[in-house]
Amino acid sequence: MMMLEVVFTISIFVLTSSAEKLSIDGQRVVDQLTKLATFSDHQNPAVTRILFTPNDMMARSYVKELMTSAGLTIREDAMGNIFGRFEGSDATLGSVLTGSHCDAIPLAGMYDGTLGVIGAIEALAALKKAGYKPRRALEVMMFTSEEPTRFALSCVGSRAMSGALTSEYLSSKLDENGTSFLEAANAVGYGSSTYHQLLQDALVPKGKIDYFVELHIEQGPELEKESKDIGVVTAIAAPAALKVEFHGDGGHAGAQLMPLRNDAGLAGAELALAVERHTLATGSVDSVGTTGVFEIKPGAVNSVPREARLGIDIRDIDGVRRDKTVESVRASAKEIAERRNVRHTVTLVNQDPPAICNSDIQTAVAEAAKELGLSTKSMVSRAYHDSLFMARIAPTGMIFIPCKNGYSHRPDEFSSVKDIQQGVHVLALTMAALSGGSWPQDKSEL
Ligand code: GLV
Ligand code: MN
Ligand code: MN
């Protein structure tokens, strides 16, 4: 009898996987994303959140509130990049950093970028709650101005962190009211006295980040079409942006006869069509060209346009081919201006090389997905992300989740609670694997 009791009271231990130890609440993430969406210049479901506006500042406060509730230590740099840190046991190692952006282009949706911030806070909170002890510190961040809306420059925060931004260039950027980045940053409590100091403060010293991983919605239809759960990103396409202006002399829409006109609006219209033509001429589906800004002045129905301003975005996964398209567009702008007798300027806003994702991170993401029984697809990112610049200073990877119909940059952007929960879970396991820390007792009592 004695013997039997001893046998039955002995605890039996079994191994449980790290995946089972983590509890990720997808609905909570969606609720938080929904609350974040309310900080918008347009009524939901549309979301518009422009850098350093009151809604952007309220979104920032909310993100910091969530970081604090998750037990993270908050730090902000002069550019307005926000970090929340879960300290690791080995201070000689760099961190495993994750994050994305919370700014939103006009009339966007509520998942682009925000998932990679709010979802990452949930991932770190879950790891903390599960008793995971990181070796490399785990950090989540919100980048300043990934979208180019206010200063016509994308990925401002990550460009600064990676040293890809000069004082001269940043100071040349003014918003539509003539406000500079430094003035805008100082007005909301970030900033510095000089551009040099501003950029120095954001610059990441070598060895500070060992890995960077970004969780994002796909923004394209491939995962959904192929019924795959997780996208393992292999590379990020190379984006370029041009600003083109045509100037004519304008005139009266009734009195000025057609042969006497030099209509800047028509020059712009021809160039927009040329962008489409040159992009299609590569014969590759990976080449894309968009004229997303087209403004004419004076903008009166009875006035011949005197001025046309175009914002042109050209991308490709092949950087050399992308550059050829950019050159063709420049040549067309010149030819159209000469033929139509208008003056023109072309400004290259950015022409960034593509980024290759780190293979160890790709493996870690694929293994995390496998542990959770999720299917994966290796794919390129056709959208750009802060990862494009983080890849210059740290091994970088991205995790995609499906979004409905591939819609993004529009109010009906949507990802399901299930896909969000799965993406956050994969992110958490990937970060734990890259951190090299330990789980509490790899055994549990039966
Ligand atoms: C990012 O928002 C992009 O335009 O790719
Ligand atoms: Mn975007
Ligand atoms: Mn984004």
mmCIF file of C-alpha atoms in Angstrom, residues 42-296:
data_model
loop_
_atom_site.group_PDB
_atom_site.id
_atom_site.type_symbol
_atom_site.label_atom_id
_atom_site.label_comp_id
_atom_site.label_asym_id
_atom_site.label_seq_id
_atom_site.Cartn_x
_atom_site.Cartn_y
_atom_site.Cartn_z
ATOM 1 C CA HIS A 42 -11.008 60.781 -41.515
ATOM 2 C CA GLN A 43 -13.949 58.850 -40.158
ATOM 3 C CA ASN A 44 -13.395 55.081 -39.746
ATOM 4 C CA PRO A 45 -13.195 52.687 -41.475
ATOM 5 C CA ALA A 46 -10.878 55.104 -43.308
ATOM 6 C CA VAL A 47 -7.729 55.901 -41.365
ATOM 7 C CA THR A 48 -5.566 58.956 -42.040
ATOM 8 C CA ARG A 49 -2.755 59.629 -39.588
ATOM 9 C CA ILE A 50 -0.078 62.067 -40.626
ATOM 10 C CA LEU A 51 3.238 62.545 -38.877
ATOM 11 C CA PHE A 52 3.207 64.718 -35.718
ATOM 12 C CA THR A 53 -0.441 65.771 -36.119
ATOM 13 C CA PRO A 54 -2.708 65.594 -33.027
ATOM 14 C CA ASN A 55 -3.997 62.155 -34.092
ATOM 15 C CA ASP A 56 -0.465 60.858 -34.602
ATOM 16 C CA MET A 57 0.456 62.118 -31.136
ATOM 17 C CA MET A 58 -2.607 60.421 -29.597
ATOM 18 C CA ALA A 59 -1.679 57.180 -31.375
ATOM 19 C CA ARG A 60 1.845 57.488 -29.973
ATOM 20 C CA SER A 61 0.482 57.927 -26.432
ATOM 21 C CA TYR A 62 -1.693 54.860 -26.877
ATOM 22 C CA VAL A 63 1.254 52.786 -28.125
ATOM 23 C CA LYS A 64 3.319 53.872 -25.090
ATOM 24 C CA GLU A 65 0.419 53.030 -22.782
ATOM 25 C CA LEU A 66 0.298 49.503 -24.240
ATOM 26 C CA MET A 67 4.078 49.139 -23.942
ATOM 27 C CA THR A 68 3.888 50.174 -20.283
ATOM 28 C CA SER A 69 1.056 47.719 -19.558
ATOM 29 C CA ALA A 70 3.163 44.981 -21.159
ATOM 30 C CA GLY A 71 5.933 45.771 -18.663
ATOM 31 C CA LEU A 72 8.328 47.145 -21.283
ATOM 32 C CA THR A 73 10.839 49.917 -20.648
ATOM 33 C CA ILE A 74 10.175 52.846 -22.966
ATOM 34 C CA ARG A 75 12.749 54.980 -24.771
ATOM 35 C CA GLU A 76 12.236 57.549 -27.539
ATOM 36 C CA ASP A 77 14.822 59.095 -29.810
ATOM 37 C CA ALA A 78 14.899 62.644 -31.159
ATOM 38 C CA MET A 79 13.284 61.535 -34.456
ATOM 39 C CA GLY A 80 10.274 60.222 -32.542
ATOM 40 C CA ASN A 81 11.068 56.523 -32.922
ATOM 41 C CA ILE A 82 9.558 54.771 -29.861
ATOM 42 C CA PHE A 83 11.106 51.634 -28.297
ATOM 43 C CA GLY A 84 9.806 49.228 -25.626
ATOM 44 C CA ARG A 85 12.398 46.876 -24.171
ATOM 45 C CA PHE A 86 12.304 43.505 -22.425
ATOM 46 C CA GLU A 87 15.829 43.153 -21.020
ATOM 47 C CA GLY A 88 17.955 40.105 -21.799
ATOM 48 C CA SER A 89 20.389 38.221 -19.583
ATOM 49 C CA ASP A 90 23.477 38.927 -21.714
ATOM 50 C CA ALA A 91 24.206 42.636 -22.019
ATOM 51 C CA THR A 92 27.174 41.989 -24.308
ATOM 52 C CA LEU A 93 24.788 40.945 -27.103
ATOM 53 C CA GLY A 94 22.663 43.128 -29.360
ATOM 54 C CA SER A 95 18.880 43.022 -29.205
ATOM 55 C CA VAL A 96 16.272 41.238 -31.267
ATOM 56 C CA LEU A 97 14.226 44.184 -32.499
ATOM 57 C CA THR A 98 10.782 44.104 -34.066
ATOM 58 C CA GLY A 99 8.410 46.848 -35.091
ATOM 59 C CA SER A 100 6.682 48.794 -37.805
ATOM 60 C CA HIS A 101 4.829 52.084 -38.222
ATOM 61 C CA CYS A 102 1.543 53.646 -37.101
ATOM 62 C CA ASP A 103 1.283 56.527 -39.565
ATOM 63 C CA ALA A 104 -1.299 56.031 -42.299
ATOM 64 C CA ILE A 105 -1.605 57.595 -45.748
ATOM 65 C CA PRO A 106 -4.821 59.508 -46.500
ATOM 66 C CA LEU A 107 -7.846 57.196 -46.562
ATOM 67 C CA ALA A 108 -5.894 54.077 -45.604
ATOM 68 C CA GLY A 109 -6.986 51.084 -43.525
ATOM 69 C CA MET A 110 -6.261 50.025 -39.945
ATOM 70 C CA TYR A 111 -3.732 47.176 -40.343
ATOM 71 C CA ASP A 112 -0.844 48.495 -42.478
ATOM 72 C CA GLY A 113 2.103 48.935 -40.106
ATOM 73 C CA THR A 114 -0.029 49.005 -36.963
ATOM 74 C CA LEU A 115 -0.142 45.188 -36.806
ATOM 75 C CA GLY A 116 3.652 45.110 -36.552
ATOM 76 C CA VAL A 117 3.563 47.435 -33.551
ATOM 77 C CA ILE A 118 0.457 46.374 -31.608
ATOM 78 C CA GLY A 119 0.926 42.685 -32.494
ATOM 79 C CA ALA A 120 4.572 42.853 -31.438
ATOM 80 C CA ILE A 121 3.643 44.336 -28.043
ATOM 81 C CA GLU A 122 1.235 41.393 -27.584
ATOM 82 C CA ALA A 123 4.037 38.983 -28.605
ATOM 83 C CA LEU A 124 6.459 40.392 -26.020
ATOM 84 C CA ALA A 125 3.762 40.533 -23.338
ATOM 85 C CA ALA A 126 2.950 36.856 -23.997
ATOM 86 C CA LEU A 127 6.619 35.865 -23.781
ATOM 87 C CA LYS A 128 6.946 37.731 -20.493
ATOM 88 C CA LYS A 129 3.789 36.130 -19.115
ATOM 89 C CA ALA A 130 4.989 32.671 -20.119
ATOM 90 C CA GLY A 131 8.136 33.235 -18.068
ATOM 91 C CA TYR A 132 10.444 33.293 -21.085
ATOM 92 C CA LYS A 133 13.884 34.677 -20.139
ATOM 93 C CA PRO A 134 15.533 36.374 -23.116
ATOM 94 C CA ARG A 135 19.269 36.154 -23.609
ATOM 95 C CA ARG A 136 19.392 38.891 -26.231
ATOM 96 C CA ALA A 137 17.048 41.694 -25.167
ATOM 97 C CA LEU A 138 13.706 41.772 -26.996
ATOM 98 C CA GLU A 139 12.563 45.138 -28.240
ATOM 99 C CA VAL A 140 9.490 46.421 -30.046
ATOM 100 C CA MET A 141 9.444 49.769 -31.787
ATOM 101 C CA MET A 142 7.245 52.188 -33.645
ATOM 102 C CA PHE A 143 9.069 53.930 -36.490
ATOM 103 C CA THR A 144 8.538 57.584 -37.268
ATOM 104 C CA SER A 145 6.894 58.274 -40.634
ATOM 105 C CA GLU A 146 7.239 55.182 -42.770
ATOM 106 C CA GLU A 147 4.743 56.811 -45.122
ATOM 107 C CA PRO A 148 5.942 59.727 -47.236
ATOM 108 C CA THR A 149 2.776 61.803 -46.796
ATOM 109 C CA ARG A 150 3.999 64.843 -44.857
ATOM 110 C CA PHE A 151 7.581 65.345 -46.039
ATOM 111 C CA ALA A 152 7.532 63.420 -49.334
ATOM 112 C CA LEU A 153 10.076 61.023 -47.872
ATOM 113 C CA SER A 154 9.369 57.445 -46.800
ATOM 114 C CA CYS A 155 10.881 55.528 -43.867
ATOM 115 C CA VAL A 156 12.229 58.660 -42.208
ATOM 116 C CA GLY A 157 12.833 56.994 -38.830
ATOM 117 C CA SER A 158 14.571 53.906 -40.200
ATOM 118 C CA ARG A 159 16.620 55.913 -42.708
ATOM 119 C CA ALA A 160 17.924 57.946 -39.769
ATOM 120 C CA MET A 161 18.613 54.860 -37.628
ATOM 121 C CA SER A 162 20.577 53.224 -40.448
ATOM 122 C CA GLY A 163 22.584 56.319 -41.362
ATOM 123 C CA ALA A 164 20.874 56.626 -44.767
ATOM 124 C CA LEU A 165 19.818 60.226 -44.200
ATOM 125 C CA THR A 166 21.937 63.396 -44.302
ATOM 126 C CA SER A 167 21.248 66.721 -42.572
ATOM 127 C CA GLU A 168 21.298 68.477 -45.955
ATOM 128 C CA TYR A 169 18.699 66.173 -47.423
ATOM 129 C CA LEU A 170 16.347 66.108 -44.430
ATOM 130 C CA SER A 171 16.532 69.872 -44.016
ATOM 131 C CA SER A 172 15.561 70.334 -47.683
ATOM 132 C CA LYS A 173 12.235 68.624 -47.008
ATOM 133 C CA LEU A 174 9.349 70.946 -46.192
ATOM 134 C CA ASP A 175 5.698 70.045 -45.749
ATOM 135 C CA GLU A 176 2.937 71.770 -47.721
ATOM 136 C CA ASN A 177 2.921 74.666 -45.233
ATOM 137 C CA GLY A 178 6.666 75.211 -45.514
ATOM 138 C CA THR A 179 7.349 73.615 -42.091
ATOM 139 C CA SER A 180 10.615 71.703 -41.797
ATOM 140 C CA PHE A 181 10.995 68.286 -40.163
ATOM 141 C CA LEU A 182 13.004 69.821 -37.311
ATOM 142 C CA GLU A 183 10.356 72.469 -36.625
ATOM 143 C CA ALA A 184 7.599 69.844 -36.732
ATOM 144 C CA ALA A 185 9.520 67.518 -34.393
ATOM 145 C CA ASN A 186 10.386 70.290 -31.945
ATOM 146 C CA ALA A 187 6.759 71.459 -31.890
ATOM 147 C CA VAL A 188 5.613 68.103 -30.447
ATOM 148 C CA GLY A 189 8.435 67.552 -27.963
ATOM 149 C CA TYR A 190 10.868 65.536 -30.077
ATOM 150 C CA GLY A 191 13.656 67.056 -32.156
ATOM 151 C CA SER A 192 16.878 68.771 -31.281
ATOM 152 C CA SER A 193 18.652 72.056 -31.890
ATOM 153 C CA THR A 194 20.305 70.970 -35.142
ATOM 154 C CA TYR A 195 19.726 68.369 -37.862
ATOM 155 C CA HIS A 196 23.133 66.927 -37.089
ATOM 156 C CA GLN A 197 22.189 66.274 -33.448
ATOM 157 C CA LEU A 198 18.789 64.956 -34.473
ATOM 158 C CA LEU A 199 20.311 62.353 -36.786
ATOM 159 C CA GLN A 200 23.130 61.501 -34.387
ATOM 160 C CA ASP A 201 20.618 60.719 -31.685
ATOM 161 C CA ALA A 202 18.743 58.251 -33.910
ATOM 162 C CA LEU A 203 21.814 56.572 -35.417
ATOM 163 C CA VAL A 204 22.175 52.965 -34.238
ATOM 164 C CA PRO A 205 25.695 52.049 -33.162
ATOM 165 C CA LYS A 206 27.160 48.838 -34.613
ATOM 166 C CA GLY A 207 26.364 45.731 -32.577
ATOM 167 C CA LYS A 208 23.298 47.223 -30.935
ATOM 168 C CA ILE A 209 20.811 45.167 -32.968
ATOM 169 C CA ASP A 210 21.557 41.498 -33.695
ATOM 170 C CA TYR A 211 18.315 40.827 -35.605
ATOM 171 C CA PHE A 212 15.389 42.843 -36.928
ATOM 172 C CA VAL A 213 12.018 41.215 -37.768
ATOM 173 C CA GLU A 214 8.891 42.984 -38.991
ATOM 174 C CA LEU A 215 5.371 41.534 -38.930
ATOM 175 C CA HIS A 216 3.107 43.026 -41.613
ATOM 176 C CA ILE A 217 0.006 42.294 -43.653
ATOM 177 C CA GLU A 218 0.955 41.101 -47.130
ATOM 178 C CA GLN A 219 -0.738 43.992 -48.978
ATOM 179 C CA GLY A 220 -1.072 41.662 -51.967
ATOM 180 C CA PRO A 221 -3.302 38.660 -52.774
ATOM 181 C CA GLU A 222 -0.854 35.752 -52.974
ATOM 182 C CA LEU A 223 -1.208 34.178 -49.513
ATOM 183 C CA GLU A 224 -4.970 34.302 -49.646
ATOM 184 C CA LYS A 225 -5.066 32.960 -53.217
ATOM 185 C CA GLU A 226 -2.833 30.010 -52.319
ATOM 186 C CA SER A 227 -4.454 29.462 -48.889
ATOM 187 C CA LYS A 228 -1.127 29.903 -47.099
ATOM 188 C CA ASP A 229 -0.998 31.063 -43.472
ATOM 189 C CA ILE A 230 2.372 32.784 -43.300
ATOM 190 C CA GLY A 231 4.614 34.547 -45.806
ATOM 191 C CA VAL A 232 8.345 34.159 -45.235
ATOM 192 C CA VAL A 233 9.810 37.203 -46.939
ATOM 193 C CA THR A 234 12.999 36.648 -48.933
ATOM 194 C CA ALA A 235 13.561 40.152 -50.351
ATOM 195 C CA ILE A 236 12.037 43.615 -50.465
ATOM 196 C CA ALA A 237 11.526 45.282 -53.860
ATOM 197 C CA ALA A 238 13.501 48.393 -54.763
ATOM 198 C CA PRO A 239 11.414 51.584 -54.662
ATOM 199 C CA ALA A 240 12.173 54.878 -56.425
ATOM 200 C CA ALA A 241 10.204 58.103 -56.398
ATOM 201 C CA LEU A 242 10.334 61.100 -58.734
ATOM 202 C CA LYS A 243 8.774 64.532 -58.515
ATOM 203 C CA VAL A 244 8.161 66.091 -61.928
ATOM 204 C CA GLU A 245 6.937 69.628 -62.575
ATOM 205 C CA PHE A 246 5.822 71.113 -65.882
ATOM 206 C CA HIS A 247 5.377 74.867 -66.244
ATOM 207 C CA GLY A 248 3.521 76.509 -69.124
ATOM 208 C CA ASP A 249 2.122 79.999 -69.523
ATOM 209 C CA GLY A 250 -1.553 79.331 -68.872
ATOM 210 C CA GLY A 251 -4.309 81.375 -70.463
ATOM 211 C CA HIS A 252 -8.017 81.882 -70.981
ATOM 212 C CA ALA A 253 -9.911 78.653 -71.736
ATOM 213 C CA GLY A 254 -12.147 80.425 -74.225
ATOM 214 C CA ALA A 255 -9.928 83.041 -75.799
ATOM 215 C CA GLN A 256 -6.594 81.242 -76.148
ATOM 216 C CA LEU A 257 -6.654 79.245 -79.378
ATOM 217 C CA MET A 258 -5.375 75.686 -79.354
ATOM 218 C CA PRO A 259 -2.204 76.220 -81.446
ATOM 219 C CA LEU A 260 -1.077 78.960 -79.053
ATOM 220 C CA ARG A 261 -1.230 76.920 -75.870
ATOM 221 C CA ASN A 262 1.516 75.268 -73.861
ATOM 222 C CA ASP A 263 -0.707 73.321 -71.493
ATOM 223 C CA ALA A 264 1.260 71.970 -68.535
ATOM 224 C CA GLY A 265 -1.647 69.704 -67.553
ATOM 225 C CA LEU A 266 -1.535 67.863 -70.862
ATOM 226 C CA ALA A 267 2.230 67.427 -70.564
ATOM 227 C CA GLY A 268 1.580 65.830 -67.157
ATOM 228 C CA ALA A 269 -1.144 63.613 -68.592
ATOM 229 C CA GLU A 270 1.196 62.379 -71.313
ATOM 230 C CA LEU A 271 3.884 61.620 -68.768
ATOM 231 C CA ALA A 272 1.477 59.628 -66.563
ATOM 232 C CA LEU A 273 0.679 57.473 -69.597
ATOM 233 C CA ALA A 274 4.393 57.151 -70.381
ATOM 234 C CA VAL A 275 5.016 55.834 -66.841
ATOM 235 C CA GLU A 276 2.499 53.084 -67.507
ATOM 236 C CA ARG A 277 3.972 52.359 -70.940
ATOM 237 C CA HIS A 278 7.601 52.126 -69.728
ATOM 238 C CA THR A 279 6.646 49.912 -66.808
ATOM 239 C CA LEU A 280 4.685 47.496 -68.993
ATOM 240 C CA ALA A 281 7.504 47.483 -71.554
ATOM 241 C CA THR A 282 9.808 45.550 -69.192
ATOM 242 C CA GLY A 283 7.527 42.567 -69.739
ATOM 243 C CA SER A 284 7.841 41.610 -66.059
ATOM 244 C CA VAL A 285 4.959 41.492 -63.570
ATOM 245 C CA ASP A 286 7.480 42.632 -60.961
ATOM 246 C CA SER A 287 7.800 46.084 -62.563
ATOM 247 C CA VAL A 288 5.223 48.564 -61.274
ATOM 248 C CA GLY A 289 4.837 52.281 -61.925
ATOM 249 C CA THR A 290 2.283 54.672 -60.435
ATOM 250 C CA THR A 291 1.542 58.368 -60.816
ATOM 251 C CA GLY A 292 -0.099 58.803 -57.422
ATOM 252 C CA VAL A 293 0.126 62.587 -57.271
ATOM 253 C CA PHE A 294 -1.126 64.739 -60.125
ATOM 254 C CA GLU A 295 -1.942 68.353 -59.326
ATOM 255 C CA ILE A 296 -2.649 71.104 -61.797
#
